[in-house]
PDB file of C-alpha atoms in Angstrom:
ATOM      1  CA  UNK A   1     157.919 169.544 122.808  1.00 82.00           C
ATOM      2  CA  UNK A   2     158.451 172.040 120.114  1.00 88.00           C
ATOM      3  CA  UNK A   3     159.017 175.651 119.954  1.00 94.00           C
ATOM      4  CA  UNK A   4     160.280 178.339 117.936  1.00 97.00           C
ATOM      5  CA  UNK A   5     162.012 181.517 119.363  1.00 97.00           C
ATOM      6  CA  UNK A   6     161.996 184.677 117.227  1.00 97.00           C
ATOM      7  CA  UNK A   7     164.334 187.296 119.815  1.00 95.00           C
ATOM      8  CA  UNK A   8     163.774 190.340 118.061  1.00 97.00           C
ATOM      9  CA  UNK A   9     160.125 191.931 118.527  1.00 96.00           C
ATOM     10  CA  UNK A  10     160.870 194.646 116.506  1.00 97.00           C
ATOM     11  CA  UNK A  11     163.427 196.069 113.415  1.00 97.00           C
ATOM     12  CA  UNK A  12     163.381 198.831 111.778  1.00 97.00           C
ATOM     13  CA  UNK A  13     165.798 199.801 109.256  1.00 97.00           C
ATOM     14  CA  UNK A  14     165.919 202.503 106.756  1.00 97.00           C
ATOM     15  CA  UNK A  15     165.788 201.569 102.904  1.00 97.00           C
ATOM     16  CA  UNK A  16     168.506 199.697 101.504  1.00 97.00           C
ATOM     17  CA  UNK A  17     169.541 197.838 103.875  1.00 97.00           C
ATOM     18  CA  UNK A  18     170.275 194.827 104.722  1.00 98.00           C
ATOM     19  CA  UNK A  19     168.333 193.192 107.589  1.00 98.00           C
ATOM     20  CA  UNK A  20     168.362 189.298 109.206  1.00 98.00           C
ATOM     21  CA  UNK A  21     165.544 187.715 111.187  1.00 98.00           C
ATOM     22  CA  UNK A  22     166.482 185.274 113.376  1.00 98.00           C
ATOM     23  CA  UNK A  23     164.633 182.263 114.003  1.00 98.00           C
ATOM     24  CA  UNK A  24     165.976 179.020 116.881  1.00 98.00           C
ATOM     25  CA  UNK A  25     163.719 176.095 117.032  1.00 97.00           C
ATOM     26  CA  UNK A  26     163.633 173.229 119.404  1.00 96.00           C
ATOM     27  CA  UNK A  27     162.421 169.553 118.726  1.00 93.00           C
ATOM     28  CA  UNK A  28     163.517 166.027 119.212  1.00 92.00           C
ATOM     29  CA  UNK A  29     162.628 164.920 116.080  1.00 90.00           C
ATOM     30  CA  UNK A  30     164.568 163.988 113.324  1.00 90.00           C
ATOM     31  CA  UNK A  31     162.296 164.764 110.759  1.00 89.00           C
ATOM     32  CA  UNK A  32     160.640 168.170 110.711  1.00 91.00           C
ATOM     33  CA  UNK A  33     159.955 171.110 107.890  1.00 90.00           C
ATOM     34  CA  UNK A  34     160.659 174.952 108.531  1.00 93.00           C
ATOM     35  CA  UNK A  35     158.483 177.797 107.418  1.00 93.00           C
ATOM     36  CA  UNK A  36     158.670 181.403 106.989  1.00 95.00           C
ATOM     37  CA  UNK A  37     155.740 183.693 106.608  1.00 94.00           C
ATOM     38  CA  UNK A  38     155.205 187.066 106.085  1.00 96.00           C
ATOM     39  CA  UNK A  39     152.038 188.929 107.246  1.00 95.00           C
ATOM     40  CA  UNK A  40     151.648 192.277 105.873  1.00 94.00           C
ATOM     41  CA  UNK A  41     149.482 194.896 107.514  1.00 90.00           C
ATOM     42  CA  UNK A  42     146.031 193.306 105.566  1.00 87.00           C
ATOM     43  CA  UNK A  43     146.813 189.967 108.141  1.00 89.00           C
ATOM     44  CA  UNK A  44     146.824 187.445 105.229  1.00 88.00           C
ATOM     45  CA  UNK A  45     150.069 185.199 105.362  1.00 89.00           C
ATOM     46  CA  UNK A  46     151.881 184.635 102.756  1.00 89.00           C
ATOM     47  CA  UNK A  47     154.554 181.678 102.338  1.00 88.00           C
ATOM     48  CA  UNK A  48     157.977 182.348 101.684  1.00 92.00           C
ATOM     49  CA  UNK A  49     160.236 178.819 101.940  1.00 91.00           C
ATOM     50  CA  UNK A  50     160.178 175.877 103.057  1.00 89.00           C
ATOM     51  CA  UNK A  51     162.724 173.848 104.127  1.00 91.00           C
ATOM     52  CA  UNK A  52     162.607 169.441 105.361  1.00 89.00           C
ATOM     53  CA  UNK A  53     165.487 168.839 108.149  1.00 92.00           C
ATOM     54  CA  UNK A  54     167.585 166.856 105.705  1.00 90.00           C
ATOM     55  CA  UNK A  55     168.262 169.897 103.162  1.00 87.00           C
ATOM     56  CA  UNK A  56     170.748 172.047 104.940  1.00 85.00           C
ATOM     57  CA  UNK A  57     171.907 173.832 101.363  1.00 84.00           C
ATOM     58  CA  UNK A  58     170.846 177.535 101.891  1.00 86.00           C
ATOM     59  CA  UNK A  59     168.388 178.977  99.701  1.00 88.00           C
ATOM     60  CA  UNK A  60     168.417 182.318  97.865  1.00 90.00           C
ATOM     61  CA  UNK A  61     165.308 184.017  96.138  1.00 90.00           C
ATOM     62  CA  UNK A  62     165.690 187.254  94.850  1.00 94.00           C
ATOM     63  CA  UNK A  63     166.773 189.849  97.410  1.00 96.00           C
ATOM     64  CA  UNK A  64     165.284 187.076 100.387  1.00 96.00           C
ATOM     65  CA  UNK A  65     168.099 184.264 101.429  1.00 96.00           C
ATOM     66  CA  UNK A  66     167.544 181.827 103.886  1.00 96.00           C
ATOM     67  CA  UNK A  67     170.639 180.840 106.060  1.00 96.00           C
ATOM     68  CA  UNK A  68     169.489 176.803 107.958  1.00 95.00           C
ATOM     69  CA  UNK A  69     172.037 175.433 110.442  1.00 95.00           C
ATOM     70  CA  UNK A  70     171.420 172.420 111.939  1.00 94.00           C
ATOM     71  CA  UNK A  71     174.202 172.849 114.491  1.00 93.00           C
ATOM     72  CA  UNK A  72     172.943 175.763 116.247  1.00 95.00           C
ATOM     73  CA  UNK A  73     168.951 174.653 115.656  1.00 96.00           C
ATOM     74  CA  UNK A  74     168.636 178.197 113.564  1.00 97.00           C
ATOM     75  CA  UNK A  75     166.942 179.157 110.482  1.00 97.00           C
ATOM     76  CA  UNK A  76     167.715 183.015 110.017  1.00 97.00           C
ATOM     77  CA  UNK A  77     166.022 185.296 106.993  1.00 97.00           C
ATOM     78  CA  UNK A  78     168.050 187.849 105.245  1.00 97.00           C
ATOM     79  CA  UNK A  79     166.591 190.353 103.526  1.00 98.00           C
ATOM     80  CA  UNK A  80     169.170 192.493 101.173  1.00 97.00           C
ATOM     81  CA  UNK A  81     168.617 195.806  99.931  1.00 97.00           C
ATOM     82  CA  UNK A  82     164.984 196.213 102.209  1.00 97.00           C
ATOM     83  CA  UNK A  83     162.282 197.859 100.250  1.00 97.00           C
ATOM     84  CA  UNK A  84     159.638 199.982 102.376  1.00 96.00           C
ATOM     85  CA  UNK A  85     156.921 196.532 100.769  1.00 96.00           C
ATOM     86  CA  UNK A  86     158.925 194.655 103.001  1.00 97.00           C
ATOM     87  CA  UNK A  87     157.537 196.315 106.203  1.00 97.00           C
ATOM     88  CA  UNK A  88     155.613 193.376 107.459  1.00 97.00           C
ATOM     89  CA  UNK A  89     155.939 190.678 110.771  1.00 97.00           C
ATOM     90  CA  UNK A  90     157.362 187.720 109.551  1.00 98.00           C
ATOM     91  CA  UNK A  91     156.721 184.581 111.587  1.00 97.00           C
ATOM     92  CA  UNK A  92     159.152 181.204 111.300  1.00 97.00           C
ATOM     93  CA  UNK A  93     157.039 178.126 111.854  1.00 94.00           C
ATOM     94  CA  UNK A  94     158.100 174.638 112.537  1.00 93.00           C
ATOM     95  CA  UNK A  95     156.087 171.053 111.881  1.00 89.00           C
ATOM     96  CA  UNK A  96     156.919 167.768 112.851  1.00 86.00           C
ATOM     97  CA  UNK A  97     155.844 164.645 111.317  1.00 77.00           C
ATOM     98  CA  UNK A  98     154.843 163.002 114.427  1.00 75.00           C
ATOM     99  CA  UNK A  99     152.338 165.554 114.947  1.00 71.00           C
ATOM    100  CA  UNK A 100     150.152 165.417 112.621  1.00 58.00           C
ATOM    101  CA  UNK A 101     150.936 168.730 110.400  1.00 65.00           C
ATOM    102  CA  UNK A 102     150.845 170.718 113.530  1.00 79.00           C
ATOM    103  CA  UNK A 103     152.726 173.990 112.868  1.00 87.00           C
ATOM    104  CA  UNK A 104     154.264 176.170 115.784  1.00 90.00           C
ATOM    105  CA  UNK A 105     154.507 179.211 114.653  1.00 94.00           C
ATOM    106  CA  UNK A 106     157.139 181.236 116.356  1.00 96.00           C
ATOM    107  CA  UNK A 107     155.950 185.101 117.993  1.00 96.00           C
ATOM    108  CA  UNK A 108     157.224 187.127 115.181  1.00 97.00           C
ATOM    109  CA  UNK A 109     159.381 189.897 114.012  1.00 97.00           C
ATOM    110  CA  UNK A 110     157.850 193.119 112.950  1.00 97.00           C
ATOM    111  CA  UNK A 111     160.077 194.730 110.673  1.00 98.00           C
ATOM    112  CA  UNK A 112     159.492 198.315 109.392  1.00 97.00           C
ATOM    113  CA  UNK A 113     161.339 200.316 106.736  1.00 97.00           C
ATOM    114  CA  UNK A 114     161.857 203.747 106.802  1.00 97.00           C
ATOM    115  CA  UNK A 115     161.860 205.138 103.069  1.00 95.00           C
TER     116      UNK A 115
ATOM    117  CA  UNK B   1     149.453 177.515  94.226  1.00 65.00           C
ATOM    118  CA  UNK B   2     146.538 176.388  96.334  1.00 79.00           C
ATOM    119  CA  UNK B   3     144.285 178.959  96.874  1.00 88.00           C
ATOM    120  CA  UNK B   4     142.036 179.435 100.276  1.00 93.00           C
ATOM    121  CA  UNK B   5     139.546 181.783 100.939  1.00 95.00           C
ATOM    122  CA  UNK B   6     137.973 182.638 103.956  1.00 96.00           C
ATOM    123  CA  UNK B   7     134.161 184.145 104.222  1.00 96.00           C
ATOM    124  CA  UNK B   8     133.324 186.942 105.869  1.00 97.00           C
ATOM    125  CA  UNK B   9     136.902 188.387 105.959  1.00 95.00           C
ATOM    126  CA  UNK B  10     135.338 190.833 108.664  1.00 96.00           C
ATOM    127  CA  UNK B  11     132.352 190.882 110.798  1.00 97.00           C
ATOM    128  CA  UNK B  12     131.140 192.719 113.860  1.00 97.00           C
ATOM    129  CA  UNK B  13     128.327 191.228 115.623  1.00 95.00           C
ATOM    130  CA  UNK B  14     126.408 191.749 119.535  1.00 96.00           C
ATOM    131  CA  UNK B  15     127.533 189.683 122.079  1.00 97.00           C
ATOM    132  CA  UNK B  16     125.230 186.976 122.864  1.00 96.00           C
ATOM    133  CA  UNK B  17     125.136 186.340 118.986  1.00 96.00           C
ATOM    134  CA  UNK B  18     126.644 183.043 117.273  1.00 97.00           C
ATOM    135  CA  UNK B  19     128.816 183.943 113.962  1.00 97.00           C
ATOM    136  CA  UNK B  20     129.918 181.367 111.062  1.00 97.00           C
ATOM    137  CA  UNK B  21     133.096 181.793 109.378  1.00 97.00           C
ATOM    138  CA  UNK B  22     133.796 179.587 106.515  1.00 97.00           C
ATOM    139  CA  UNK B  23     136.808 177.941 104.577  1.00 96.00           C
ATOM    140  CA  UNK B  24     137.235 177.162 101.490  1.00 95.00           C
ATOM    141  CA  UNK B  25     139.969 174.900  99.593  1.00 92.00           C
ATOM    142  CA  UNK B  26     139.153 176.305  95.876  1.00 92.00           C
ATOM    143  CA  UNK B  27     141.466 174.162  93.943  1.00 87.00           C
ATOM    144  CA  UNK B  28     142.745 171.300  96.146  1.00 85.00           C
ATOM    145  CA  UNK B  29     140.711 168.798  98.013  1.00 87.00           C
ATOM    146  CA  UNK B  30     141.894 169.384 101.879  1.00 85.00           C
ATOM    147  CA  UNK B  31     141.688 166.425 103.742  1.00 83.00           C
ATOM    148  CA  UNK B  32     143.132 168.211 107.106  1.00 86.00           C
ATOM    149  CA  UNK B  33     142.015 171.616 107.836  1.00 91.00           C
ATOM    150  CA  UNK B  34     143.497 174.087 110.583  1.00 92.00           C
ATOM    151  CA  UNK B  35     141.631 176.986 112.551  1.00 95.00           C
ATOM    152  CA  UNK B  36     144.012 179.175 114.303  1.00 95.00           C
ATOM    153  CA  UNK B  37     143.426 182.774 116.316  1.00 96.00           C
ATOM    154  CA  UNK B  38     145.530 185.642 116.384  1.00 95.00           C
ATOM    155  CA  UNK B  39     145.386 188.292 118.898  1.00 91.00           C
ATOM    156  CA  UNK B  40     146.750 191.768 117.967  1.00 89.00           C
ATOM    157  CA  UNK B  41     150.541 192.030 117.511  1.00 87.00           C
ATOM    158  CA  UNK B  42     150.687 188.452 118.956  1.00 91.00           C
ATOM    159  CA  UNK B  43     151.098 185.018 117.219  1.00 93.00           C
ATOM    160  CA  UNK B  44     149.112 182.682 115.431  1.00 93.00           C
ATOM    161  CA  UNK B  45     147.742 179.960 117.706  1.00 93.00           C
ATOM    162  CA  UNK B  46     146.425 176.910 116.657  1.00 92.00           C
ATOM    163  CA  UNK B  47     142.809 176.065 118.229  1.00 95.00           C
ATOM    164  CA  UNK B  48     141.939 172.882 116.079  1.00 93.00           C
ATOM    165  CA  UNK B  49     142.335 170.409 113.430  1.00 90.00           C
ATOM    166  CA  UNK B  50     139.739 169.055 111.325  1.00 88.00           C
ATOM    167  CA  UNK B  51     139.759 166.438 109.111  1.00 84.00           C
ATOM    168  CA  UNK B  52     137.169 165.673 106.648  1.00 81.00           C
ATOM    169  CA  UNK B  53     133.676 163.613 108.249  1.00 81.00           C
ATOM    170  CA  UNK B  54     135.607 163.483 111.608  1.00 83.00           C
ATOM    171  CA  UNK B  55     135.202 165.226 114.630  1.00 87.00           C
ATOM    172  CA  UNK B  56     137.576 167.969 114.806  1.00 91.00           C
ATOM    173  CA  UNK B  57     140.533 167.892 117.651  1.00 91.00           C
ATOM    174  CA  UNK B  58     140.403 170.654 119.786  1.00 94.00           C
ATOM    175  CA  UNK B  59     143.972 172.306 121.954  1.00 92.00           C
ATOM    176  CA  UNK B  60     144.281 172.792 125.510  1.00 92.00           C
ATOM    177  CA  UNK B  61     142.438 175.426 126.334  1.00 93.00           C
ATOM    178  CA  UNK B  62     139.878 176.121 123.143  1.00 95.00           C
ATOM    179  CA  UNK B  63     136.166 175.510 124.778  1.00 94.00           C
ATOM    180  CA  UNK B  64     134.767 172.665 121.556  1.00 92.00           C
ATOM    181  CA  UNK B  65     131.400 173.921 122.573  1.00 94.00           C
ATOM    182  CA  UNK B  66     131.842 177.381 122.129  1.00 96.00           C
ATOM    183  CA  UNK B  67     134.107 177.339 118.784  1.00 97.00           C
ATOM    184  CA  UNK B  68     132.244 174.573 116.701  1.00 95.00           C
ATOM    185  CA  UNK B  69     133.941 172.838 113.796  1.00 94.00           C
ATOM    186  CA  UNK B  70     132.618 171.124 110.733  1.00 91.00           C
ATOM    187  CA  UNK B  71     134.408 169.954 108.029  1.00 88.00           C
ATOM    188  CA  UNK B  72     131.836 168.186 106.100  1.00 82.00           C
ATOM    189  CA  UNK B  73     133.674 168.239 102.545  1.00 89.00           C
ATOM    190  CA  UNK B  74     136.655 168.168 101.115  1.00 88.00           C
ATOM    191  CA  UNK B  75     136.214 171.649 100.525  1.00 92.00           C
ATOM    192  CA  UNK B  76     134.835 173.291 103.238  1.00 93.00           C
ATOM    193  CA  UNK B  77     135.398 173.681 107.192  1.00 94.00           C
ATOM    194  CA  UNK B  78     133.390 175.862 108.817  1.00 95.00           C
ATOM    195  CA  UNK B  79     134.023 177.799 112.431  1.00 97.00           C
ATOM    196  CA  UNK B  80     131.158 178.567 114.573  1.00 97.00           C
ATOM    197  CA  UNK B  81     131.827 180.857 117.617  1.00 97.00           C
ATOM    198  CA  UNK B  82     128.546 180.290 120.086  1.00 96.00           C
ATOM    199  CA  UNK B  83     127.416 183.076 122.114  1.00 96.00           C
ATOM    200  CA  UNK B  84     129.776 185.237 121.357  1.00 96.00           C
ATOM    201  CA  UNK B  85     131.666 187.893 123.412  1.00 96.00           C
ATOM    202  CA  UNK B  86     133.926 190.754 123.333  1.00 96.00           C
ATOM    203  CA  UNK B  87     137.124 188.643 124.603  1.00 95.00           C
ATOM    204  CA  UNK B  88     136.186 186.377 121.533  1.00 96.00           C
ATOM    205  CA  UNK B  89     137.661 189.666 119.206  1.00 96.00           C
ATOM    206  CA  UNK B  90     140.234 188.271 117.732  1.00 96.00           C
ATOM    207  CA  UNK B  91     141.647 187.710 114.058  1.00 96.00           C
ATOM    208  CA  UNK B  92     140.736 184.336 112.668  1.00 97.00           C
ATOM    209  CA  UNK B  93     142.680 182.254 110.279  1.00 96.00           C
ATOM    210  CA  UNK B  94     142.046 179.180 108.618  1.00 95.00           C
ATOM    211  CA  UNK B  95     144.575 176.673 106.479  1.00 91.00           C
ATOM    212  CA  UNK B  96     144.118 174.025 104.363  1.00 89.00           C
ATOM    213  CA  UNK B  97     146.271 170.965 103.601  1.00 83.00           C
ATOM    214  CA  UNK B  98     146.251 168.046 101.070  1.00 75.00           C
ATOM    215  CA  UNK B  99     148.946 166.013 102.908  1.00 66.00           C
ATOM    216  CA  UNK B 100     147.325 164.014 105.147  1.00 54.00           C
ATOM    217  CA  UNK B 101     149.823 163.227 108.261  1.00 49.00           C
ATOM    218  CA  UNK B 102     152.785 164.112 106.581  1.00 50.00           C
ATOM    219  CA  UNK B 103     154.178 167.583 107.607  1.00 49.00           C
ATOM    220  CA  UNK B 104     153.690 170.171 104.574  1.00 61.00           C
ATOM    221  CA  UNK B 105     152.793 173.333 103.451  1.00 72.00           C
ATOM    222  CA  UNK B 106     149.975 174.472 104.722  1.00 80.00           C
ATOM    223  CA  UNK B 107     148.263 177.300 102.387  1.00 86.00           C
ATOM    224  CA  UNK B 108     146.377 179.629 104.273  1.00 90.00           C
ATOM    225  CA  UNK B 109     143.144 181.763 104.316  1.00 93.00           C
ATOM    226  CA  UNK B 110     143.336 185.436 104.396  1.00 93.00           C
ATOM    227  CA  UNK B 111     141.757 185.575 107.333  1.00 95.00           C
ATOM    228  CA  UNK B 112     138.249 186.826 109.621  1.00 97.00           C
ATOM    229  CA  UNK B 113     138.483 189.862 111.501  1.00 96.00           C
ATOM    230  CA  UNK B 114     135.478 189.271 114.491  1.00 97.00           C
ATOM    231  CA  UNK B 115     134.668 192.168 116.567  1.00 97.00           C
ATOM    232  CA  UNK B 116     132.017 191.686 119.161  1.00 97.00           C
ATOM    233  CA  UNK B 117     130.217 194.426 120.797  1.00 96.00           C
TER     234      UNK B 117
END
């Protein structure tokens, strides 16, 4: 079975700073894609990355990075420099081929920052 | 990117009532489509998958009579929640995909917000 764990209900950090999101999924397959999405208070997600279980190169966008170790089954989100736009719950999400696009979505982070 | 809309994006109705929600792949063809619900401050759970002229496969749990699914295009899925009542609140969001089984991106709708009385 599959499943994503997001520990942290709740952030909140003040402007400027630096935040991670953790994110630990569990599966027994070899092939499987990671998501992260970001729902802002209007409740449409948007789609950050994307990553297949075979790319374990970390990924940088901007002020968002994206830290994937296969070792310890995490996918964490960094956020640098945190801009009060960034006050959103961001979800991590896990597929698996063998299941026919099904995503698990993790139960998400709500981060807020304080200007 | 693809781009999916999702019609009403809010509706209140009486309970008792039956409410369509529709979604729509505007410049892909999506041969799966995915209806999920989302409770407040909880996560997004998946309640069926629909693929285009098939019968759409329903989750543990999520009545198929009560939450109809069509997905009669490439195009267009549409949710139908029967009878409707006020535990059937909820925020509902559709995605789309052009992958067929292979695990990808889905792109998703902005979402329904359904309030029954």
């Amino acid at each position: 079975a599959q499943k994503v764990t997001q520990a942290q209900t709740e952030i909140s950090v003040v402007e400027k700073e630096d935040v991670t999101l953790d994110c630990v999924y569990e599966t027994r397959d070899t092939t499987y894609y990671l998501f992260w999405y970001k729902q802002p208070p209007s409740g449409e997600l948007v789609f950050l990355i994307r990553r297949n279980s075979f790319d374990e190169q970390n990924e940088i966008s901007g002020r968002y990075s994206w830290n994937f170790q296969k070792s310890t089954s995490s996918f964490n989100f960094t956020i640098t420099a945190s801009q009060v736009v960034d006050s959103a719950v961001y979800f991590c999400a896990l597929s698996v081929e063998t299941s026919y696009d099904k995503v698990i979505f993790g139960p998400g982070t709500s981060l807020s920052v304080i200007p | 990117g693809a781009v999916v809309s999702q019609h009403p994006s809010r509706v209140i109705c009486k309970s008792g009532t039956s409410v369509k929600i529709e979604c729509r792949s505007l410049d892909f063809q999506a041969t799966t489509m995915f209806w999920y619900r989302q409770f407040p401050k909880q996560s997004l759970m998946l309640m069926a998958t629909s693929n285009e002229g098939s019968k759409a496969t329903y989750e543990q749990g999520v009545e198929k009579d009560k939450f109809l699914i069509n997905h009669a295009s490439l195009t267009l899925s549409t949710l139908t929640v029967t009878s409707a009542h006020p535990e059937d609140s909820s925020f509902y969001i559709c995605s789309a995909s052009n992958s067929g089984r292979r695990a990808d991106t889905q792109y998703f709708g902005p979402g329904t917000r359904l309030t029954v009385l």
